[in-house]
Short mmCIF file of C-alpha atoms in Angstrom, two decimals:
data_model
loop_
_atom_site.label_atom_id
_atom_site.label_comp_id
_atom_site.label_asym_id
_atom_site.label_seq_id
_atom_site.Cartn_x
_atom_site.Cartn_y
_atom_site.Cartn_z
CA UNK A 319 -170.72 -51.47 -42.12
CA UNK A 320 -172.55 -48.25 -43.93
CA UNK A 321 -168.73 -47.07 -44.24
CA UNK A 322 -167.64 -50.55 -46.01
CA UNK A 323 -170.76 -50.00 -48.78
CA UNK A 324 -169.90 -46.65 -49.08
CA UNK A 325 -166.26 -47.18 -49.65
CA UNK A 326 -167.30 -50.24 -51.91
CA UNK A 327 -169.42 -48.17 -54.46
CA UNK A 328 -166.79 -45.55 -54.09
CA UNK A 329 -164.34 -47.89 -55.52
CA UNK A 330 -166.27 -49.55 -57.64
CA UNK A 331 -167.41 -46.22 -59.68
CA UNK A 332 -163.44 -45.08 -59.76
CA UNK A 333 -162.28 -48.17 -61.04
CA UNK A 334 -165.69 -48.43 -64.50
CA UNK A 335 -166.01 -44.01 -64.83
CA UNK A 336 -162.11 -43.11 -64.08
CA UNK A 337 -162.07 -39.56 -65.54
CA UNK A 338 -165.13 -40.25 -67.79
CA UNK A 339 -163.88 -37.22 -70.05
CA UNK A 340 -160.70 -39.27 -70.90
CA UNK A 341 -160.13 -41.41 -73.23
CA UNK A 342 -158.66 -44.19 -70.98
CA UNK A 343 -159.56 -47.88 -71.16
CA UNK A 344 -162.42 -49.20 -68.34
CA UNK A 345 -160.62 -51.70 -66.09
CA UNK A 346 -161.99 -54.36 -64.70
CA UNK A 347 -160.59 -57.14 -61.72
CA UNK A 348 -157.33 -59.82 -62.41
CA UNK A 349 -155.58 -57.06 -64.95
CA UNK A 350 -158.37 -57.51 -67.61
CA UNK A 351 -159.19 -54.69 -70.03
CA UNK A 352 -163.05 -54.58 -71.07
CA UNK A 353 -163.62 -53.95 -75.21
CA UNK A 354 -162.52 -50.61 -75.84
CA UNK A 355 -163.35 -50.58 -79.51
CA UNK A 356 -167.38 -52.12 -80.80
CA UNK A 357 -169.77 -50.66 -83.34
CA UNK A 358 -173.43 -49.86 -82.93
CA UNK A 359 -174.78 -50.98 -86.66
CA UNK A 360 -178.41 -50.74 -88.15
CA UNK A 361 -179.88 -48.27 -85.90
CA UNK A 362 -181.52 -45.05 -86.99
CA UNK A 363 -179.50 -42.04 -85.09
CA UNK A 364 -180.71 -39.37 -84.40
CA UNK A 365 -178.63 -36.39 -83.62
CA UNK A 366 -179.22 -32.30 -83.81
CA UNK A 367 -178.75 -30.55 -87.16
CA UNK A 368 -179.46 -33.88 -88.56
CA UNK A 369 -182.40 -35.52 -90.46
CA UNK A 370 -182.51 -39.15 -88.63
CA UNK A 371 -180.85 -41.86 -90.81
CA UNK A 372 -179.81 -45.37 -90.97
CA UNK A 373 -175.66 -44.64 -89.89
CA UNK A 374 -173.03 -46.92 -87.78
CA UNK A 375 -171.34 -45.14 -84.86
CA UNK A 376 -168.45 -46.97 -84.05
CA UNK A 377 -166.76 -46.48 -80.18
CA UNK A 378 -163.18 -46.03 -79.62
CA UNK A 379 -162.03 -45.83 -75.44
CA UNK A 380 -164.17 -42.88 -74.42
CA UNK A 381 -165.35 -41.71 -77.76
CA UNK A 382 -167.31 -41.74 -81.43
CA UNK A 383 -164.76 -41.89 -84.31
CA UNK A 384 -165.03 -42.90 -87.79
CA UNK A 385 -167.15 -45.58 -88.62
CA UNK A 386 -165.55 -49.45 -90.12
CA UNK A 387 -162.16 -48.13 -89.14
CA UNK A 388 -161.51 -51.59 -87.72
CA UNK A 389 -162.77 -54.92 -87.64
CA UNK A 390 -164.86 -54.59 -84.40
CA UNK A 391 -167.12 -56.15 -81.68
CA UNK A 392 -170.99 -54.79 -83.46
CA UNK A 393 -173.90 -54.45 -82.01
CA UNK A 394 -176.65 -54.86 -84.88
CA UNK A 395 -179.99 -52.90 -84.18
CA UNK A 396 -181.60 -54.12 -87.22
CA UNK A 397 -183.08 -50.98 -88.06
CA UNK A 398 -185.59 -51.79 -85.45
CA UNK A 399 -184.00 -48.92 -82.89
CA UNK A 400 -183.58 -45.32 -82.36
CA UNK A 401 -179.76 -44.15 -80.95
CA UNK A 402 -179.99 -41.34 -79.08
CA UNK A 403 -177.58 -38.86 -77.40
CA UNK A 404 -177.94 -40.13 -73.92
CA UNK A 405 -180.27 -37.31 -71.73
CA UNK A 406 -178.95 -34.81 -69.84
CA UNK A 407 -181.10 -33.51 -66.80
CA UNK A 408 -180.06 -29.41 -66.16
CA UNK A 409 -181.69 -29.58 -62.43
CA UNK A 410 -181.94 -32.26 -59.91
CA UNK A 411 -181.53 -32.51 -56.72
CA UNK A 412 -179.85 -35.62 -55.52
CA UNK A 413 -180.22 -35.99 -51.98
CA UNK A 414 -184.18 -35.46 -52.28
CA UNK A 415 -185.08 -37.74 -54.37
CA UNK A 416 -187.54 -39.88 -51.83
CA UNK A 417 -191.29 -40.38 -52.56
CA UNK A 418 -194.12 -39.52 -52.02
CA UNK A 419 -194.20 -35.95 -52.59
CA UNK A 420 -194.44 -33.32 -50.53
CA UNK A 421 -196.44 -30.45 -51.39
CA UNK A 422 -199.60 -27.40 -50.11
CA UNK A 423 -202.06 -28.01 -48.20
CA UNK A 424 -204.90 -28.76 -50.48
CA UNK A 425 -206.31 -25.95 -52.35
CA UNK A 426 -203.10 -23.53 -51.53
CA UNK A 427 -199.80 -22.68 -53.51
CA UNK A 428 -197.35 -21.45 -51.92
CA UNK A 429 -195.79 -18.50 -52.38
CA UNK A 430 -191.83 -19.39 -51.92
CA UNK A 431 -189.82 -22.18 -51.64
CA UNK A 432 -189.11 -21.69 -47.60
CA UNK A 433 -192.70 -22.69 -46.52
CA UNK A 434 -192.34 -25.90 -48.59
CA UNK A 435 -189.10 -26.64 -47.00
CA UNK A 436 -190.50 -26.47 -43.71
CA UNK A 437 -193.59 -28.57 -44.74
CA UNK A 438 -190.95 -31.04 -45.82
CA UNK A 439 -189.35 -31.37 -42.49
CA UNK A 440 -192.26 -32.05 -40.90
CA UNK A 441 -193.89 -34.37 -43.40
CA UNK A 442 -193.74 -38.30 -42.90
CA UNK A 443 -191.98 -38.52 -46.20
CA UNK A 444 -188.92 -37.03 -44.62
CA UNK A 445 -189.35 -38.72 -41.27
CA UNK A 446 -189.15 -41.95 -43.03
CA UNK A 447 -186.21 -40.84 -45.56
CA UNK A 448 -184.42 -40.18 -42.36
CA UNK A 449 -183.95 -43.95 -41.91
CA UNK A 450 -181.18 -44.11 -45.34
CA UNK A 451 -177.89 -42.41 -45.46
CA UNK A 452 -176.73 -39.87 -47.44
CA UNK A 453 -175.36 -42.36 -49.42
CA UNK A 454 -178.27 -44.33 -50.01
CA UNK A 455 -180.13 -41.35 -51.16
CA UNK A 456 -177.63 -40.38 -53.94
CA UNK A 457 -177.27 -43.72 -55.32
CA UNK A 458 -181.03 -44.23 -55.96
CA UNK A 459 -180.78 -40.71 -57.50
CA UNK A 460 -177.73 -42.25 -59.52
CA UNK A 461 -180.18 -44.84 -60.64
CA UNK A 462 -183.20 -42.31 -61.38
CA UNK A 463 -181.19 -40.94 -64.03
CA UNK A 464 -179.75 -44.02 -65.57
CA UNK A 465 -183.10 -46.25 -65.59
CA UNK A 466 -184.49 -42.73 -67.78
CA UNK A 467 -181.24 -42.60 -69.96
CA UNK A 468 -179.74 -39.97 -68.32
CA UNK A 469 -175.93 -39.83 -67.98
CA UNK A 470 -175.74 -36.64 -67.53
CA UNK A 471 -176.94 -34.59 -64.22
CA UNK A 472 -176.43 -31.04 -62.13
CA UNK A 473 -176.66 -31.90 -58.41
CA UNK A 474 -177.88 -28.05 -57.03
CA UNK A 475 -175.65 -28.78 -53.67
CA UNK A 476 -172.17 -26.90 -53.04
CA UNK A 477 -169.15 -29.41 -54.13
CA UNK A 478 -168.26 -29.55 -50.64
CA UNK A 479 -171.34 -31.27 -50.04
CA UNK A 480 -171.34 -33.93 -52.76
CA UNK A 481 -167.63 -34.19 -54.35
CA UNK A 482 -167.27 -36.89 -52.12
CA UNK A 483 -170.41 -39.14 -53.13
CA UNK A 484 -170.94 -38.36 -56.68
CA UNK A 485 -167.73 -40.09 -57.94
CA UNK A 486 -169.27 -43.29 -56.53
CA UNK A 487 -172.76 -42.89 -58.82
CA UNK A 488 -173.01 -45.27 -62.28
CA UNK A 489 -173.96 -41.61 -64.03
CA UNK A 490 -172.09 -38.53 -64.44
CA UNK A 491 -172.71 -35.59 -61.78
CA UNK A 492 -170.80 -32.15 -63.15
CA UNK A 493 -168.77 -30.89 -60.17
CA UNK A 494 -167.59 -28.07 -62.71
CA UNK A 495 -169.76 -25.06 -62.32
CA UNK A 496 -170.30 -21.65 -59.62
CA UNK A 497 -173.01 -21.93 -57.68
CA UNK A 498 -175.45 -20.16 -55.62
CA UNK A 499 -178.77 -21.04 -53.90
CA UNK A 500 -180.80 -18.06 -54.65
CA UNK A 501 -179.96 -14.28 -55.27
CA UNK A 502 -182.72 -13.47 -51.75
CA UNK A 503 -182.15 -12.49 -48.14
CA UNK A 504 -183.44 -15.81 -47.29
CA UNK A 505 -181.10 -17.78 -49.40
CA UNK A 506 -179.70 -21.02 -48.08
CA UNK A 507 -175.82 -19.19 -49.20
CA UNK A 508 -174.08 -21.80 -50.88
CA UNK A 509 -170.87 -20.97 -51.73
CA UNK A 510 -169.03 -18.40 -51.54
CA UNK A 511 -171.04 -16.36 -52.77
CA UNK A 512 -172.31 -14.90 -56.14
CA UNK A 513 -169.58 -12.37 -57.57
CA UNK A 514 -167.08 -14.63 -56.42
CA UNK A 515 -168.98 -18.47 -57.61
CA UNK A 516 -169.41 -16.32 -61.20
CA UNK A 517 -166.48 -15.22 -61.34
CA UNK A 518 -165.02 -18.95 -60.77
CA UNK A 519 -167.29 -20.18 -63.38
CA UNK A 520 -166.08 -17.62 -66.24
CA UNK A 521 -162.30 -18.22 -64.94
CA UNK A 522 -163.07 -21.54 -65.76
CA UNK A 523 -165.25 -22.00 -68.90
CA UNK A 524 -168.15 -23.39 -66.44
CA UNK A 525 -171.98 -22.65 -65.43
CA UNK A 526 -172.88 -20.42 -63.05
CA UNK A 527 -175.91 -22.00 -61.64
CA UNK A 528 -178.40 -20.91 -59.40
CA UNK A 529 -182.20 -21.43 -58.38
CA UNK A 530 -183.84 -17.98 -59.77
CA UNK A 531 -187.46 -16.18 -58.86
CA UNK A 532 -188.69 -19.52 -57.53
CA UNK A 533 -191.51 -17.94 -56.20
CA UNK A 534 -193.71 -14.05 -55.83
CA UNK A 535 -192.51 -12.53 -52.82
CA UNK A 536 -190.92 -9.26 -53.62
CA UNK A 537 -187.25 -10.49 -53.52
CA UNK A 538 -187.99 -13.78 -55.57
CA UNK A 539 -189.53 -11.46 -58.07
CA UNK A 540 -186.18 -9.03 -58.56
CA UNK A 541 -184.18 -12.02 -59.17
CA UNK A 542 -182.79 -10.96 -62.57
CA UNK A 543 -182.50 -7.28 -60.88
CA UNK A 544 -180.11 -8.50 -58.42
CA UNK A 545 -177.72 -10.34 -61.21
CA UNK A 546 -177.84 -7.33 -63.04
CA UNK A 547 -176.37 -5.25 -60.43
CA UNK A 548 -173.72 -7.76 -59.49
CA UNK A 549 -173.03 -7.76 -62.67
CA UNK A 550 -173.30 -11.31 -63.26
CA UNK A 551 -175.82 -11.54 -65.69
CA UNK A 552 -174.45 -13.74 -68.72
CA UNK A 553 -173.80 -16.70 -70.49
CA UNK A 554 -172.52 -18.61 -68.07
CA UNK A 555 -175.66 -18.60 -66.05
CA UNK A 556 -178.17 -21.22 -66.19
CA UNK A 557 -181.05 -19.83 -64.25
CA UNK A 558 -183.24 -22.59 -62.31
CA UNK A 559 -187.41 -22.38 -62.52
CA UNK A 560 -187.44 -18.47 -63.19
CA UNK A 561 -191.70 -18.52 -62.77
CA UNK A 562 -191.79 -14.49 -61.55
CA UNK A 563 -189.95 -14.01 -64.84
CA UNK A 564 -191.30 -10.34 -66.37
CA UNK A 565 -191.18 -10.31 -70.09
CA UNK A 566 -188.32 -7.67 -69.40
CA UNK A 567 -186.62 -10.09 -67.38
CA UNK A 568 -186.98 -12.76 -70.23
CA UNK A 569 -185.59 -10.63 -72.97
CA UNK A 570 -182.73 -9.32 -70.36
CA UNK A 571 -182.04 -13.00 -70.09
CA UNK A 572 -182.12 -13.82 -73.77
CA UNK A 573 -180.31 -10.99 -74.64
CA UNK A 574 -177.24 -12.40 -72.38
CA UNK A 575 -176.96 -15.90 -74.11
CA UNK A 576 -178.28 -17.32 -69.78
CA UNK A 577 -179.81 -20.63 -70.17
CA UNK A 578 -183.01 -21.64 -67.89
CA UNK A 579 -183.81 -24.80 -66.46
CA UNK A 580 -187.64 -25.82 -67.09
CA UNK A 581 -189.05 -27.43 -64.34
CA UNK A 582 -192.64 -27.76 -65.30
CA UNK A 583 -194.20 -30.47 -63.01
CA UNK A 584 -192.42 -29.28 -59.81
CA UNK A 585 -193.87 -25.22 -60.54
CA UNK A 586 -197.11 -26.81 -60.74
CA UNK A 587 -196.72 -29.03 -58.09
CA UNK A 588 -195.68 -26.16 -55.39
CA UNK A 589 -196.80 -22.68 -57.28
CA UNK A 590 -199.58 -23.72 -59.54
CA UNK A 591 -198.04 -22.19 -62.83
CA UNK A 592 -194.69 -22.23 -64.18
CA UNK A 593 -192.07 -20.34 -66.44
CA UNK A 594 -193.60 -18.48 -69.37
CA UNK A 595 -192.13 -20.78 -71.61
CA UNK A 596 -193.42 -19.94 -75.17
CA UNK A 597 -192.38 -16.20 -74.47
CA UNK A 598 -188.70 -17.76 -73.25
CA UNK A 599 -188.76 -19.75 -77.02
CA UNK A 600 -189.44 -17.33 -79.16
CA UNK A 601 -187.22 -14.46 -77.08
CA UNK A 602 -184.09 -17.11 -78.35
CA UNK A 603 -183.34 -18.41 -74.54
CA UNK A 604 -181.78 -21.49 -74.54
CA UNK A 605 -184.44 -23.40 -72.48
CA UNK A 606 -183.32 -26.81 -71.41
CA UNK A 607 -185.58 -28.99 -68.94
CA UNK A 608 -184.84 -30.30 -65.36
CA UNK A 609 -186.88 -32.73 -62.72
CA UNK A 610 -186.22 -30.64 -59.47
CA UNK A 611 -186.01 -33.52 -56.95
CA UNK A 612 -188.56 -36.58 -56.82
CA UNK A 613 -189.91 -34.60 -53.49
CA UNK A 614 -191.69 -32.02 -55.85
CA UNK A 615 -190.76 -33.03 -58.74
CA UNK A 616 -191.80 -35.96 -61.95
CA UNK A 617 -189.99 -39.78 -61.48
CA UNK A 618 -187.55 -38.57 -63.61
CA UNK A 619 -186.65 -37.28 -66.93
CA UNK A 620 -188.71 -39.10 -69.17
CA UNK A 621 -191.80 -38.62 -67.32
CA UNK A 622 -191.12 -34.60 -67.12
CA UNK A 623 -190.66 -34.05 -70.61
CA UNK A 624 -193.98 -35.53 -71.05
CA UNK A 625 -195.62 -33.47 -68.32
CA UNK A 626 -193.97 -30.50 -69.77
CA UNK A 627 -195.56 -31.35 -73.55
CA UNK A 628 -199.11 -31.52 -72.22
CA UNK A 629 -198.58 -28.94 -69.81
CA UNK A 630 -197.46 -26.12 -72.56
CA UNK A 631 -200.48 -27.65 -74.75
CA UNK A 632 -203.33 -27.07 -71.63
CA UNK A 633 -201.57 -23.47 -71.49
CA UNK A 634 -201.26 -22.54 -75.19
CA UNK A 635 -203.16 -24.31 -77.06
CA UNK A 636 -200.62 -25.34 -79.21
CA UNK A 637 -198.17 -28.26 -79.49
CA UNK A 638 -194.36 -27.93 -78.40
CA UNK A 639 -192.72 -29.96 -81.13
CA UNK A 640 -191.42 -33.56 -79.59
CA UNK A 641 -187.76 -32.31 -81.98
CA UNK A 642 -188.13 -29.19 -79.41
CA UNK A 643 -188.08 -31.21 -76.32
CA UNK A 644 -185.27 -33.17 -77.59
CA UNK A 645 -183.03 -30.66 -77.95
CA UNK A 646 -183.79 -29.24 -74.56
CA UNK A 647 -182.54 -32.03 -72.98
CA UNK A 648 -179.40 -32.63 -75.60
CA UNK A 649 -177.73 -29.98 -77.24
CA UNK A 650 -179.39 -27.20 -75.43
CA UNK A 651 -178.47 -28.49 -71.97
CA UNK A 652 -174.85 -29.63 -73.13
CA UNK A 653 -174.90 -25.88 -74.21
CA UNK A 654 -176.00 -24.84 -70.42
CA UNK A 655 -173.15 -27.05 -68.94
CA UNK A 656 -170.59 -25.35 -70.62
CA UNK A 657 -169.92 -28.66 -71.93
CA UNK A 658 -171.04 -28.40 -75.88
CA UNK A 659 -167.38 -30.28 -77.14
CA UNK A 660 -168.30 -32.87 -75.19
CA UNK A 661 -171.80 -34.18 -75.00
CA UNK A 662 -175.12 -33.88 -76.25
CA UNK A 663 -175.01 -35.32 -79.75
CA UNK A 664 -173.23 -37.95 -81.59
CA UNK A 665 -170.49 -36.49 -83.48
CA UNK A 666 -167.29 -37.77 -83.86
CA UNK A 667 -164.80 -36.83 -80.93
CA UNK A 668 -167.30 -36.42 -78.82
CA UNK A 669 -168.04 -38.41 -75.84
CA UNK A 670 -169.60 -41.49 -76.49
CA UNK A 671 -172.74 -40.78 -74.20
CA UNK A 672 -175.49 -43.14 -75.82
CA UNK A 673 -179.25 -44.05 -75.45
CA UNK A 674 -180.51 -46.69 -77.65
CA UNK A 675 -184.61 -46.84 -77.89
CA UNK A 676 -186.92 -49.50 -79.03
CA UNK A 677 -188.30 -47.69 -82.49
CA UNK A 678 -192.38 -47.95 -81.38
CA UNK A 679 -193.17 -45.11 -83.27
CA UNK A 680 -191.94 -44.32 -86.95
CA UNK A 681 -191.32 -40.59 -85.66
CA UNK A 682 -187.70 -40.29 -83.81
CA UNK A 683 -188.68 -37.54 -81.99
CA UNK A 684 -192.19 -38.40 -80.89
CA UNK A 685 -190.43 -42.14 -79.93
CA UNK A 686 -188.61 -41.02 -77.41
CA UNK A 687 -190.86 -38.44 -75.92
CA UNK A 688 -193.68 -41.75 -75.75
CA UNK A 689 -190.76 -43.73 -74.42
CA UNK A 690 -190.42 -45.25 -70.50
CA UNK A 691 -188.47 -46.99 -68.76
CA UNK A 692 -188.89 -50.28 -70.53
CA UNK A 693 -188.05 -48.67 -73.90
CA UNK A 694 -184.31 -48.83 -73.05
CA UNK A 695 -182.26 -51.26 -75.00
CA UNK A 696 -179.34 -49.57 -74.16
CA UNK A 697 -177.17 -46.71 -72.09
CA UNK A 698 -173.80 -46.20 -72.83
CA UNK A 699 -171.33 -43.68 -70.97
CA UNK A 700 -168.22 -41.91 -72.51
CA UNK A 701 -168.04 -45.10 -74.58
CA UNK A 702 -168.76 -47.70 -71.34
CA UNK A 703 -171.92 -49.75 -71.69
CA UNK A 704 -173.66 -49.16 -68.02
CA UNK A 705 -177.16 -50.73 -68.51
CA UNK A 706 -178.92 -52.24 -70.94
CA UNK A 707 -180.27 -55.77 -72.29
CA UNK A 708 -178.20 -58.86 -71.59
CA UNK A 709 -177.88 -59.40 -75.24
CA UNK A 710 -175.47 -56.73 -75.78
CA UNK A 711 -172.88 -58.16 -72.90
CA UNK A 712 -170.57 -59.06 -76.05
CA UNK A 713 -169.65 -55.23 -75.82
CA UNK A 714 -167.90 -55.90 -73.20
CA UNK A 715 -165.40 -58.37 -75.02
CA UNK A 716 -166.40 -61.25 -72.52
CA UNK A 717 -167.32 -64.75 -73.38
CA UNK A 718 -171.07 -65.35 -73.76
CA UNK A 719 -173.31 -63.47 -71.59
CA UNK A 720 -170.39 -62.71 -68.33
CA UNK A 721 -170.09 -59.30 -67.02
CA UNK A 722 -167.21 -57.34 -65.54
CA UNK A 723 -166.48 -57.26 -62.06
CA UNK A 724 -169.05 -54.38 -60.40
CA UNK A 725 -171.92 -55.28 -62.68
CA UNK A 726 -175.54 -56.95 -62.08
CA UNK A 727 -178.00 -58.28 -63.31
CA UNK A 728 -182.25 -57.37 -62.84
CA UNK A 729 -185.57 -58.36 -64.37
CA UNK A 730 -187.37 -55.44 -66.25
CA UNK A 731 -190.68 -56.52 -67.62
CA UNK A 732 -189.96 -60.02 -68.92
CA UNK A 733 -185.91 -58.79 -69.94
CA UNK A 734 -182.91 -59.66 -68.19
CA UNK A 735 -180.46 -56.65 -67.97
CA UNK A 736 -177.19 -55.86 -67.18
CA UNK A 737 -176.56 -52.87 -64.72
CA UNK A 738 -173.25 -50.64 -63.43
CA UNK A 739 -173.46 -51.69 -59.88
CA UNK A 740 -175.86 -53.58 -57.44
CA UNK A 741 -179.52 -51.36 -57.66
CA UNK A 742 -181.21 -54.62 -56.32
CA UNK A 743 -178.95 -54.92 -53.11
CA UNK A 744 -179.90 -50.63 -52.76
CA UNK A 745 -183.70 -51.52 -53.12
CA UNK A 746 -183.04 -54.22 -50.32
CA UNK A 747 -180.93 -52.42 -48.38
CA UNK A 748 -183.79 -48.98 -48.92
CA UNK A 749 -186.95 -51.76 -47.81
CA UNK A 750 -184.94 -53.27 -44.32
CA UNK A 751 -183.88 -49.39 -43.13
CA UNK A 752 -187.49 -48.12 -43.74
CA UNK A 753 -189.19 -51.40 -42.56
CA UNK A 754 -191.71 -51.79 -44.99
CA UNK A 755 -191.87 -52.87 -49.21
CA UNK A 756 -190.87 -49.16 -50.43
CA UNK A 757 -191.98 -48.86 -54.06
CA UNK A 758 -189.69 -45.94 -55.26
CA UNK A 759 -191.52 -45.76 -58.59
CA UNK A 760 -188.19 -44.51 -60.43
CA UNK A 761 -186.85 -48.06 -59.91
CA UNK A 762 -188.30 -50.49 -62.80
CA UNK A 763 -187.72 -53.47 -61.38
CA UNK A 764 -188.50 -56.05 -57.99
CA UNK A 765 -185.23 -56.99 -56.32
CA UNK A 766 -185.79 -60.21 -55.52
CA UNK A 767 -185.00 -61.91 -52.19
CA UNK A 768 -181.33 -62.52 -53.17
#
């Protein structure tokens, strides 16, 4: 029967995100083509290298193109709404997103990531996430990201591991990229290795990505040493957590065009201090932000960027700029991925990867970084509309309020939504394995008894 679901979702996810880069019309059941072509009117947008305005976008297949080129399907946000560029998380890890937390003893840090990993497999938190499947614990990681308006996610596991269960997610999970654990002895050695995932990754226009000094043991500490004499060290590395950074390693890193993934509440959460972040700023790396797993790590994306804002306050004692923050998880991160044509702002011929925000603050910047879960009006991927408030089901270019085949609908607060997929038969399905009324507090809703 786990099979059946598995091959379910698997089809399901082929047949609304078949190659989500295209521009090829979502299908839906009985030969039917879902609305290919809408506008999003009235909003304020808000974009990089942009002041935010009052500006249409207007959606053709997969895309943004020119504005009132046809008569259209609209969407009319009343200037009462931010649109985004949908988020884009640089480090997750999918399979580990269970709660609570695992962490130290009280009082202690530790002072790698192997004691934690053994803590983990011990802890009742992992006893009782031993009760799902794999493929249970990737699609509530699917819906982490899309219930923070995230559409966009690195899954630190070798493609050999996950190619299989991503496709079946509501989100997009890059398989493009080289990969390697960690550059120490005691490395878990995805891959096939460093010189030869790089290598792949430059061949290829991709990221080379890899966990970096996650930690102060001697090895973790000569993490940008080792890339160095690999010769590895460029801009096709995006460099996860990076804590035992020297300010030599920082401007080594800068001075390559490497990205690093900020993972604020998870370094505080295992090491008690994190990445020297300011020092990473003004050195010119392109510092984009990721949630580590829900293990160590915040709910989700929405919740770290806020951690990370107060955190760099309590150690500077100065603000980092909510426009900051924003980019870190657009343009800079689209920038990590190796995927800058593509995503991370609305432009035209770019992807049509959208989050629309309810405007409770006048600031577009400081909106979103106050935002949660319940803020989200709408989330639309490469042009497909995969959650959002039932009052936008006309984008669909359905009668009334119906949704396409492989769609649901939930209770957030007091709104009905539509949803890709079935996240209150997962919650269900989560609850009877583990035997007891989980609250995964990523999930914004109650499923119901249906």
């Amino acid at each position: 029967m786990e099979g059946e679901i598995f091959v379910a979702r698997r089809n399901f996810a082929l047949q609304l995100l078949t190659d989500p880069v295209s521009d090829r019309t979502m299908k839906i059941t009985r030969g039917r083509s879902v609305l290919s072509e809408y506008n999003l009117i009235n909003g304020i947008v808000v974009t990089a290298g942009r002041q935010p305005r009052k500006r249409d976008l207007c959606i053709s297949g997969s895309k943004i193109v020119p504005a009132g080129s046809k008569k259209t399907v609209s969407a009319d946000f009343k200037e009462k709404s931010f649109i985004y560029p949908s988020l884009i998380n640089t480090h997750d890890h999918l399979q580990g997103n269970y709660r609570p937390p695992v962490g130290p003893p009280k009082g202690s840090f530790y002072l790698t990531w192997l004691p934690w990993d053994n803590d983990l497999k011990a802890s009742d938190t992992f006893k009782e996430r031993s009760n799902l499947s794999r493929e249970d614990l990737y699609a509530l990681s699917g819906y982490k990201c899309l219930f923070s308006g995230v559409t966009t996610v690195n899954d630190h596991f070798p493609q050999k591991l996950n190619s299989a269960i991503v496709p079946t997610l509501p989100i997009r999970v890059i398989l493009d990229y080289g990969l390697a654990h960690e550059s120490s002895s005691y490395d878990l050695k995805w891959g096939d290795g460093i010189i030869m995932e790089h290598s792949r990754a430059v061949k290829n226009n991709w990221p080379f990505i890899t966990h970096l000094s996650e930690g102060f043991d001697s090895e973790a500490m000569r993490g940008i040493e080792d890339l160095e004499k690999l010769g590895v060290l460029d801009s096709h590395c995006l460099l996860v957590h990076c804590i035992g950074f020297s300010d030599g390693d920082i401007q080594k890193t800068a001075d390559a065009g490497a990205s690093v993934s900020w993972c604020g509440f998870s370094n505080m959460f295992m090491f008690n201090v994190t990445a020297k972040i300011r020092k990473m700023i003004k050195a010119g790396v392109n510092v984009t932000i990721g949630t580590d797993s829900s293990a160590t790590g915040s709910a989700n994306l929405l919740e770290e960027m806020k951690f990370d804002r107060a955190l760099y306050r309590n150690l500077y004692g100065e603000d980092l700029p909510a426009k900051k923050i924003f980019e870190m998880v657009t343009v800079n991160a689209a920038k990590a991925f190796w995927m800058q044509d593509k995503i991370g702002a609305l432009e035209e011929g770019k992807l049509g990867d959208i989050l629309v925000l309810k405007a409770n603050n006048s600031d577009a910047y400081e909106n979103l970084l106050s935002a949660s879960m319940k803020d989200i009006e709408l989330l639309v991927l490469a042009g497909k509309p995969i959650y959002g408030e039932i009052r936008f089901a006309d984008l669909f270019g359905l009668p009334g309020d119906n949704l396409p085949a492989g769609f649901s609908r939930i209770q957030v607060g007091k709104r009905e939504m539509f949803v890709a997929g079935d996240p209150a038969g997962l919650y269900r399905t989560v609850r009877s394995k583990v035997g007891l009324k989980k609250i995964l507090d990523y999930l914004p809703f109650e499923p119901g008894n249906n």
